[in-house]
Amino acid sequence: MAHAAQVGLQDATSPIMEELITFHDHTLMIIFLICFLVLYALFLTLTTKLTNTNISDAQEMETVWTILPAIILVLIALPSLRILYMADEVNDPSLTIKSIGHQWYWTYEYTDYGGLIFNSYMLPPLFLEPGDLRLLDVDNRVVLPIEAPIRMMITSQDVLHSWAVPTLGLKTDAIPGRLNQTTFTATRPGVYYGQCSEICGANHSFMPIVLELIPLKIFEMGPVFTL
């Protein structure tokens, strides 16, 4: 999860997030190069005496500064489209979870386990135990296996919400009357936190998401839900 004064992105826990971090670094280097070039040109403009005022024909320069931005856009667009299509792929999920947004809590349904349904509310400060995180911990966590493709079906019952877990590279809108889906495969066990990322009312900041990811063998041994 994020910590105080963190500058970079959270550590990746899924292949998609690893790709997103790589793309972020790739694009950031291009931005640095563009900024350096612009600052260098400004420096030359401010420090060089312009003695030739008859420069009116510079076709080579115009060709370069027309083609170069197009090449830069292609270098950004191709990996971006690749990640976009990778994130939309649904390859035979092992488990399907339905998430329903409410004001201001989440309802989860394990469709492959006889319709197991439970609500997930943020823990009030008076109920926090030592080590719990204020505004992030919930009374009922979503327990999921690692190294297994999982499909999340996301919708809302009242207003717009957004189901987001940054470390997994997930952010999907919950829209009333519409069922959106996203998939992920976690690579490490642990407890991962997210929050609603769409302003949904007065208590928008108080509907966190907590995923507890455990090894697949332990998940298959039996119920691990403490409701």
mmCIF file of C-alpha atoms in Angstrom:
data_model
loop_
_atom_site.group_PDB
_atom_site.id
_atom_site.type_symbol
_atom_site.label_atom_id
_atom_site.label_comp_id
_atom_site.label_asym_id
_atom_site.label_seq_id
_atom_site.Cartn_x
_atom_site.Cartn_y
_atom_site.Cartn_z
ATOM 1 C CA MET A 1 0.000 0.000 0.000
ATOM 2 C CA ALA A 2 1.015 3.638 -0.310
ATOM 3 C CA HIS A 3 2.981 5.296 2.496
ATOM 4 C CA ALA A 4 3.700 8.855 3.549
ATOM 5 C CA ALA A 5 5.817 10.937 1.151
ATOM 6 C CA GLN A 6 5.738 8.185 -1.501
ATOM 7 C CA VAL A 7 6.740 9.511 -4.917
ATOM 8 C CA GLY A 8 6.438 6.481 -7.196
ATOM 9 C CA LEU A 9 3.667 3.995 -7.820
ATOM 10 C CA GLN A 10 2.810 1.161 -5.453
ATOM 11 C CA ASP A 11 4.600 -2.166 -5.920
ATOM 12 C CA ALA A 12 2.941 -4.341 -8.538
ATOM 13 C CA THR A 13 1.010 -7.436 -7.466
ATOM 14 C CA SER A 14 -0.291 -8.435 -10.902
ATOM 15 C CA PRO A 15 1.207 -8.721 -14.408
ATOM 16 C CA ILE A 16 -0.987 -5.852 -15.642
ATOM 17 C CA MET A 17 0.330 -3.511 -12.965
ATOM 18 C CA GLU A 18 3.888 -4.497 -13.854
ATOM 19 C CA GLU A 19 3.162 -3.536 -17.458
ATOM 20 C CA LEU A 20 1.613 -0.240 -16.341
ATOM 21 C CA ILE A 21 4.668 0.651 -14.251
ATOM 22 C CA THR A 22 6.961 -0.155 -17.191
ATOM 23 C CA PHE A 23 4.835 2.001 -19.488
ATOM 24 C CA HIS A 24 4.859 4.813 -16.924
ATOM 25 C CA ASP A 25 8.666 4.768 -16.774
ATOM 26 C CA HIS A 26 8.879 4.572 -20.589
ATOM 27 C CA THR A 27 6.618 7.620 -21.032
ATOM 28 C CA LEU A 28 8.358 9.535 -18.256
ATOM 29 C CA MET A 29 11.708 9.189 -20.024
ATOM 30 C CA ILE A 30 10.182 10.599 -23.225
ATOM 31 C CA ILE A 31 8.763 13.527 -21.241
ATOM 32 C CA PHE A 32 12.174 14.184 -19.666
ATOM 33 C CA LEU A 33 13.823 14.243 -23.086
ATOM 34 C CA ILE A 34 11.203 16.661 -24.467
ATOM 35 C CA CYS A 35 11.542 18.959 -21.447
ATOM 36 C CA PHE A 36 15.338 18.936 -21.719
ATOM 37 C CA LEU A 37 15.166 19.784 -25.438
ATOM 38 C CA VAL A 38 12.719 22.657 -24.878
ATOM 39 C CA LEU A 39 14.749 24.086 -21.977
ATOM 40 C CA TYR A 40 17.938 23.826 -24.034
ATOM 41 C CA ALA A 41 16.286 25.701 -26.917
ATOM 42 C CA LEU A 42 15.043 28.390 -24.537
ATOM 43 C CA PHE A 43 18.517 28.718 -23.022
ATOM 44 C CA LEU A 44 20.077 29.175 -26.466
ATOM 45 C CA THR A 45 17.428 31.727 -27.399
ATOM 46 C CA LEU A 46 18.080 33.801 -24.279
ATOM 47 C CA THR A 47 21.879 33.647 -24.387
ATOM 48 C CA THR A 48 22.695 33.758 -28.122
ATOM 49 C CA LYS A 49 22.927 37.019 -30.045
ATOM 50 C CA LEU A 50 20.701 36.795 -33.093
ATOM 51 C CA THR A 51 22.834 38.394 -35.791
ATOM 52 C CA ASN A 52 21.056 36.850 -38.801
ATOM 53 C CA THR A 53 17.529 38.216 -39.217
ATOM 54 C CA ASN A 54 17.007 36.866 -42.736
ATOM 55 C CA ILE A 55 16.274 33.235 -41.833
ATOM 56 C CA SER A 56 13.098 32.566 -43.780
ATOM 57 C CA ASP A 57 13.761 29.198 -45.401
ATOM 58 C CA ALA A 58 14.285 26.246 -43.072
ATOM 59 C CA GLN A 59 12.433 23.370 -44.685
ATOM 60 C CA GLU A 60 14.666 20.726 -43.137
ATOM 61 C CA MET A 61 13.959 22.034 -39.637
ATOM 62 C CA GLU A 62 10.216 22.226 -40.306
ATOM 63 C CA THR A 63 10.276 18.642 -41.577
ATOM 64 C CA VAL A 64 12.085 17.450 -38.461
ATOM 65 C CA TRP A 65 9.796 19.181 -35.959
ATOM 66 C CA THR A 66 6.753 17.824 -37.821
ATOM 67 C CA ILE A 67 7.891 14.206 -38.132
ATOM 68 C CA LEU A 68 9.586 13.903 -34.725
ATOM 69 C CA PRO A 69 6.411 14.548 -32.651
ATOM 70 C CA ALA A 70 4.545 12.003 -34.782
ATOM 71 C CA ILE A 71 7.204 9.381 -34.072
ATOM 72 C CA ILE A 72 7.057 10.187 -30.349
ATOM 73 C CA LEU A 73 3.258 9.753 -30.343
ATOM 74 C CA VAL A 74 3.618 6.366 -32.036
ATOM 75 C CA LEU A 75 6.197 5.275 -29.430
ATOM 76 C CA ILE A 76 3.678 6.152 -26.721
ATOM 77 C CA ALA A 77 0.529 4.865 -28.431
ATOM 78 C CA LEU A 78 1.713 1.354 -29.360
ATOM 79 C CA PRO A 79 2.599 0.108 -25.835
ATOM 80 C CA SER A 80 -0.456 1.920 -24.468
ATOM 81 C CA LEU A 81 -2.812 0.072 -26.835
ATOM 82 C CA ARG A 82 -1.058 -3.214 -26.072
ATOM 83 C CA ILE A 83 -1.690 -2.828 -22.326
ATOM 84 C CA LEU A 84 -5.266 -1.696 -22.968
ATOM 85 C CA TYR A 85 -6.092 -4.878 -24.885
ATOM 86 C CA MET A 86 -4.264 -7.030 -22.325
ATOM 87 C CA ALA A 87 -6.383 -5.548 -19.535
ATOM 88 C CA ASP A 88 -9.605 -6.292 -21.425
ATOM 89 C CA GLU A 89 -8.842 -9.976 -22.017
ATOM 90 C CA VAL A 90 -10.907 -12.549 -20.117
ATOM 91 C CA ASN A 91 -9.235 -15.958 -20.309
ATOM 92 C CA ASP A 92 -11.296 -18.687 -18.632
ATOM 93 C CA PRO A 93 -11.459 -17.270 -15.075
ATOM 94 C CA SER A 94 -11.166 -19.699 -12.178
ATOM 95 C CA LEU A 95 -13.388 -17.612 -9.922
ATOM 96 C CA THR A 96 -16.045 -14.949 -10.427
ATOM 97 C CA ILE A 97 -16.841 -12.323 -7.787
ATOM 98 C CA LYS A 98 -19.661 -9.820 -8.105
ATOM 99 C CA SER A 99 -19.145 -6.447 -6.422
ATOM 100 C CA ILE A 100 -22.076 -4.093 -5.886
ATOM 101 C CA GLY A 101 -21.532 -0.499 -4.790
ATOM 102 C CA HIS A 102 -23.875 1.195 -2.329
ATOM 103 C CA GLN A 103 -23.848 4.464 -0.421
ATOM 104 C CA TRP A 104 -21.468 3.842 1.273
ATOM 105 C CA TYR A 105 -20.337 0.223 1.404
ATOM 106 C CA TRP A 106 -19.688 -2.724 -0.900
ATOM 107 C CA THR A 107 -21.574 -5.983 -1.298
ATOM 108 C CA TYR A 108 -19.707 -9.048 -2.564
ATOM 109 C CA GLU A 109 -21.143 -12.231 -4.015
ATOM 110 C CA TYR A 110 -19.146 -15.414 -4.589
ATOM 111 C CA THR A 111 -21.159 -16.768 -7.505
ATOM 112 C CA ASP A 112 -19.182 -20.047 -7.600
ATOM 113 C CA TYR A 113 -19.848 -20.829 -3.917
ATOM 114 C CA GLY A 114 -23.605 -21.176 -3.772
ATOM 115 C CA GLY A 115 -24.289 -17.467 -3.879
ATOM 116 C CA LEU A 116 -22.311 -16.500 -0.763
ATOM 117 C CA ILE A 117 -23.136 -12.821 -0.187
ATOM 118 C CA PHE A 118 -21.847 -10.403 2.437
ATOM 119 C CA ASN A 119 -21.461 -6.673 2.995
ATOM 120 C CA SER A 120 -18.161 -4.925 3.606
ATOM 121 C CA TYR A 121 -18.245 -1.791 5.777
ATOM 122 C CA MET A 122 -15.396 0.438 6.865
ATOM 123 C CA LEU A 123 -14.346 -0.172 10.467
ATOM 124 C CA PRO A 124 -15.174 2.841 12.676
ATOM 125 C CA PRO A 125 -12.205 4.223 14.656
ATOM 126 C CA LEU A 126 -13.586 2.816 17.938
ATOM 127 C CA PHE A 127 -13.413 -0.749 16.548
ATOM 128 C CA LEU A 128 -9.862 -0.584 15.198
ATOM 129 C CA GLU A 129 -7.361 -3.072 16.633
ATOM 130 C CA PRO A 130 -3.608 -2.402 16.921
ATOM 131 C CA GLY A 131 -2.172 -2.571 13.429
ATOM 132 C CA ASP A 132 -5.450 -1.772 11.652
ATOM 133 C CA LEU A 133 -5.470 1.137 9.241
ATOM 134 C CA ARG A 134 -7.834 4.021 9.803
ATOM 135 C CA LEU A 135 -10.266 4.635 6.905
ATOM 136 C CA LEU A 136 -8.908 1.582 5.069
ATOM 137 C CA ASP A 137 -9.793 -1.546 7.070
ATOM 138 C CA VAL A 138 -13.193 -3.233 6.776
ATOM 139 C CA ASP A 139 -15.217 -5.673 8.849
ATOM 140 C CA ASN A 140 -15.351 -8.354 6.095
ATOM 141 C CA ARG A 141 -12.420 -8.753 3.723
ATOM 142 C CA VAL A 142 -12.636 -10.319 0.266
ATOM 143 C CA VAL A 143 -10.552 -13.509 0.391
ATOM 144 C CA LEU A 144 -9.163 -14.609 -2.970
ATOM 145 C CA PRO A 145 -6.497 -17.045 -4.228
ATOM 146 C CA ILE A 146 -3.263 -16.018 -5.875
ATOM 147 C CA GLU A 147 -1.947 -17.374 -9.192
ATOM 148 C CA ALA A 148 -5.493 -17.904 -10.474
ATOM 149 C CA PRO A 149 -7.366 -15.704 -12.971
ATOM 150 C CA ILE A 150 -10.225 -13.951 -11.187
ATOM 151 C CA ARG A 151 -13.084 -12.096 -12.823
ATOM 152 C CA MET A 152 -14.725 -9.184 -11.024
ATOM 153 C CA MET A 153 -18.262 -8.236 -12.073
ATOM 154 C CA ILE A 154 -18.891 -4.686 -10.889
ATOM 155 C CA THR A 155 -22.121 -2.711 -10.717
ATOM 156 C CA SER A 156 -23.917 -0.226 -8.489
ATOM 157 C CA GLN A 157 -27.325 -0.063 -6.860
ATOM 158 C CA ASP A 158 -27.656 3.698 -6.442
ATOM 159 C CA VAL A 159 -25.068 6.154 -7.811
ATOM 160 C CA LEU A 160 -21.759 5.981 -9.672
ATOM 161 C CA HIS A 161 -18.928 4.287 -7.788
ATOM 162 C CA SER A 162 -15.516 3.030 -8.859
ATOM 163 C CA TRP A 163 -13.883 -0.190 -7.639
ATOM 164 C CA ALA A 164 -10.137 0.477 -7.519
ATOM 165 C CA VAL A 165 -7.147 -1.416 -6.102
ATOM 166 C CA PRO A 166 -3.964 0.385 -7.250
ATOM 167 C CA THR A 167 -1.448 -2.380 -6.471
ATOM 168 C CA LEU A 168 -3.352 -4.727 -8.819
ATOM 169 C CA GLY A 169 -3.757 -2.097 -11.528
ATOM 170 C CA LEU A 170 -7.562 -2.209 -11.235
ATOM 171 C CA LYS A 171 -10.041 0.633 -11.590
ATOM 172 C CA THR A 172 -13.508 -0.128 -12.936
ATOM 173 C CA ASP A 173 -16.585 2.066 -12.720
ATOM 174 C CA ALA A 174 -19.680 0.746 -10.946
ATOM 175 C CA ILE A 175 -22.657 2.066 -12.906
ATOM 176 C CA PRO A 176 -26.327 1.506 -11.972
ATOM 177 C CA GLY A 177 -28.018 -0.765 -14.497
ATOM 178 C CA ARG A 178 -24.738 -1.820 -16.103
ATOM 179 C CA LEU A 179 -22.448 -4.760 -15.348
ATOM 180 C CA ASN A 180 -18.761 -4.057 -15.982
ATOM 181 C CA GLN A 181 -16.061 -6.663 -15.676
ATOM 182 C CA THR A 182 -12.340 -6.796 -15.127
ATOM 183 C CA THR A 183 -9.872 -9.610 -14.555
ATOM 184 C CA PHE A 184 -6.640 -9.955 -12.654
ATOM 185 C CA THR A 185 -4.162 -12.574 -11.505
ATOM 186 C CA ALA A 186 -2.397 -11.828 -8.226
ATOM 187 C CA THR A 187 1.199 -12.986 -7.934
ATOM 188 C CA ARG A 188 1.877 -12.494 -4.198
ATOM 189 C CA PRO A 189 -0.099 -13.237 -1.030
ATOM 190 C CA GLY A 190 -0.929 -10.387 1.283
ATOM 191 C CA VAL A 191 -3.555 -7.814 2.191
ATOM 192 C CA TYR A 192 -4.150 -5.098 -0.382
ATOM 193 C CA TYR A 193 -6.184 -1.936 -0.029
ATOM 194 C CA GLY A 194 -8.242 0.209 -2.356
ATOM 195 C CA GLN A 195 -10.988 2.793 -2.207
ATOM 196 C CA CYS A 196 -13.945 4.033 -4.186
ATOM 197 C CA SER A 197 -12.464 6.334 -6.822
ATOM 198 C CA GLU A 198 -15.616 8.098 -7.982
ATOM 199 C CA ILE A 199 -17.188 10.900 -5.949
ATOM 200 C CA CYS A 200 -20.432 9.289 -4.790
ATOM 201 C CA GLY A 201 -21.733 11.498 -2.019
ATOM 202 C CA ALA A 202 -21.004 12.761 1.470
ATOM 203 C CA ASN A 203 -19.273 9.567 2.674
ATOM 204 C CA HIS A 204 -17.359 8.849 -0.514
ATOM 205 C CA SER A 205 -14.096 8.658 1.457
ATOM 206 C CA PHE A 206 -15.466 5.974 3.764
ATOM 207 C CA MET A 207 -15.999 2.933 1.523
ATOM 208 C CA PRO A 208 -12.628 1.162 1.324
ATOM 209 C CA ILE A 209 -11.819 -2.109 -0.433
ATOM 210 C CA VAL A 210 -9.676 -4.804 1.199
ATOM 211 C CA LEU A 211 -8.502 -7.950 -0.595
ATOM 212 C CA GLU A 212 -6.827 -10.750 1.327
ATOM 213 C CA LEU A 213 -4.905 -12.897 -1.135
ATOM 214 C CA ILE A 214 -3.850 -16.357 -0.001
ATOM 215 C CA PRO A 215 -2.218 -19.361 -1.704
ATOM 216 C CA LEU A 216 -4.532 -21.373 -3.916
ATOM 217 C CA LYS A 217 -4.006 -24.596 -1.917
ATOM 218 C CA ILE A 218 -5.223 -22.937 1.281
ATOM 219 C CA PHE A 219 -8.175 -21.374 -0.525
ATOM 220 C CA GLU A 220 -9.231 -24.771 -1.902
ATOM 221 C CA MET A 221 -9.086 -26.450 1.518
ATOM 222 C CA GLY A 222 -12.395 -24.953 2.597
ATOM 223 C CA PRO A 223 -14.222 -21.844 3.722
ATOM 224 C CA VAL A 224 -11.922 -19.083 4.877
ATOM 225 C CA PHE A 225 -14.604 -16.472 5.321
ATOM 226 C CA THR A 226 -15.171 -15.007 8.748
ATOM 227 C CA LEU A 227 -18.473 -13.185 8.555
#
